[in-house]
């Protein structure tokens, strides 16, 4: 994910690029899930799995990251101060011709 920050919008809201990066790191975490009622609890009558959502994946999910909450209840989100776009996971190039390696 790429976030192209608008420095004027960020400064106008009293934030810095470090504040934005911190919010992105804080709200895009991978969490471990588990079970309720599993060992080491003795003689449990139930076993419930805990399913937790992991890392963010889409532009919309990243755009919803909360950067700041105002006193009047207004919420500043990443999409309000940045242009977001999905980038390639890998920028290497592999060329083939008729199933054989070739020069690109």
Short mmCIF file of C-alpha atoms in Angstrom, two decimals:
data_model
loop_
_atom_site.label_atom_id
_atom_site.label_comp_id
_atom_site.label_asym_id
_atom_site.label_seq_id
_atom_site.Cartn_x
_atom_site.Cartn_y
_atom_site.Cartn_z
CA UNK A 1 0.00 0.00 0.00
CA UNK A 2 1.22 3.46 -0.86
CA UNK A 3 0.06 6.57 0.98
CA UNK A 4 0.88 9.86 -0.73
CA UNK A 5 0.52 12.37 2.10
CA UNK A 6 -0.65 15.93 1.47
CA UNK A 7 1.67 18.00 3.70
CA UNK A 8 -0.65 21.02 3.74
CA UNK A 9 -3.66 19.00 4.90
CA UNK A 10 -1.59 17.23 7.56
CA UNK A 11 -0.09 20.48 8.89
CA UNK A 12 -3.50 22.20 8.89
CA UNK A 13 -4.76 19.51 11.27
CA UNK A 14 -1.76 19.74 13.61
CA UNK A 15 -0.23 16.42 12.57
CA UNK A 16 3.14 15.32 11.25
CA UNK A 17 4.16 12.52 8.90
CA UNK A 18 5.43 10.63 11.96
CA UNK A 19 1.94 10.84 13.51
CA UNK A 20 0.44 9.32 10.36
CA UNK A 21 3.02 6.52 10.21
CA UNK A 22 2.46 5.77 13.89
CA UNK A 23 -1.31 5.49 13.40
CA UNK A 24 -0.82 3.21 10.40
CA UNK A 25 1.51 0.93 12.37
CA UNK A 26 -0.77 0.88 15.39
CA UNK A 27 -3.94 0.05 13.48
CA UNK A 28 -2.46 -2.40 10.98
CA UNK A 29 -1.22 -5.14 13.28
CA UNK A 30 -1.29 -8.87 13.00
CA UNK A 31 -2.80 -10.39 16.13
CA UNK A 32 -2.79 -13.94 17.33
CA UNK A 33 -6.11 -15.53 18.10
CA UNK A 34 -6.77 -18.41 20.44
CA UNK A 35 -9.44 -20.33 22.28
CA UNK A 36 -11.57 -19.80 25.36
CA UNK A 37 -12.06 -22.85 27.52
CA UNK A 38 -8.97 -24.68 26.28
CA UNK A 39 -6.08 -26.00 28.38
CA UNK A 40 -4.87 -25.15 31.01
CA UNK A 41 -8.43 -24.52 32.25
CA UNK A 42 -9.65 -27.67 33.96
CA UNK A 43 -13.07 -29.18 33.36
CA UNK A 44 -14.44 -26.56 30.98
CA UNK A 45 -17.93 -27.21 29.57
CA UNK A 46 -17.30 -25.15 26.45
CA UNK A 47 -14.61 -24.41 23.91
CA UNK A 48 -14.92 -21.26 21.82
CA UNK A 49 -12.53 -20.23 19.06
CA UNK A 50 -11.44 -16.61 18.88
CA UNK A 51 -11.22 -15.30 15.33
CA UNK A 52 -9.33 -12.03 14.92
CA UNK A 53 -8.94 -9.91 11.85
CA UNK A 54 -5.35 -9.57 10.70
CA UNK A 55 -3.60 -6.98 8.58
CA UNK A 56 -5.43 -4.51 6.37
CA UNK A 57 -5.58 -5.41 2.68
CA UNK A 58 -7.60 -2.95 0.61
CA UNK A 59 -7.34 0.76 -0.16
CA UNK A 60 -10.65 1.34 1.60
CA UNK A 61 -9.46 -0.39 4.79
CA UNK A 62 -6.31 1.74 4.89
CA UNK A 63 -8.35 4.86 4.16
CA UNK A 64 -10.43 4.19 7.28
CA UNK A 65 -7.40 4.37 9.61
CA UNK A 66 -8.22 6.94 12.28
CA UNK A 67 -5.54 9.62 12.66
CA UNK A 68 -7.25 11.96 15.10
CA UNK A 69 -10.52 12.37 16.97
CA UNK A 70 -11.83 15.86 17.58
CA UNK A 71 -13.62 17.14 20.66
CA UNK A 72 -16.85 17.52 18.73
CA UNK A 73 -16.82 13.87 17.67
CA UNK A 74 -15.31 14.47 14.23
CA UNK A 75 -12.88 11.82 13.02
CA UNK A 76 -9.89 12.47 10.76
CA UNK A 77 -9.09 9.44 8.62
CA UNK A 78 -6.06 8.65 6.48
CA UNK A 79 -8.11 9.06 3.29
CA UNK A 80 -8.78 12.69 4.31
CA UNK A 81 -5.09 13.64 4.12
CA UNK A 82 -3.59 11.14 1.67
CA UNK A 83 -4.02 9.56 -1.73
CA UNK A 84 -3.88 5.79 -1.33
CA UNK A 85 -3.05 3.23 -3.98
CA UNK A 86 -2.21 -0.43 -4.11
CA UNK A 87 1.34 -1.11 -5.29
CA UNK A 88 2.81 -4.27 -6.72
CA UNK A 89 4.11 -6.81 -4.22
CA UNK A 90 7.17 -7.42 -6.34
CA UNK A 91 8.71 -5.27 -9.04
CA UNK A 92 11.03 -7.86 -10.54
CA UNK A 93 10.53 -8.79 -14.16
CA UNK A 94 10.66 -12.26 -15.62
CA UNK A 95 10.50 -12.63 -19.39
CA UNK A 96 9.60 -15.81 -21.24
CA UNK A 97 9.05 -16.70 -24.89
CA UNK A 98 7.28 -19.96 -25.73
CA UNK A 99 7.81 -21.19 -22.16
CA UNK A 100 11.58 -20.51 -22.18
CA UNK A 101 13.49 -17.76 -20.40
CA UNK A 102 14.09 -14.76 -22.64
CA UNK A 103 15.58 -11.27 -22.52
CA UNK A 104 13.04 -8.52 -21.85
#
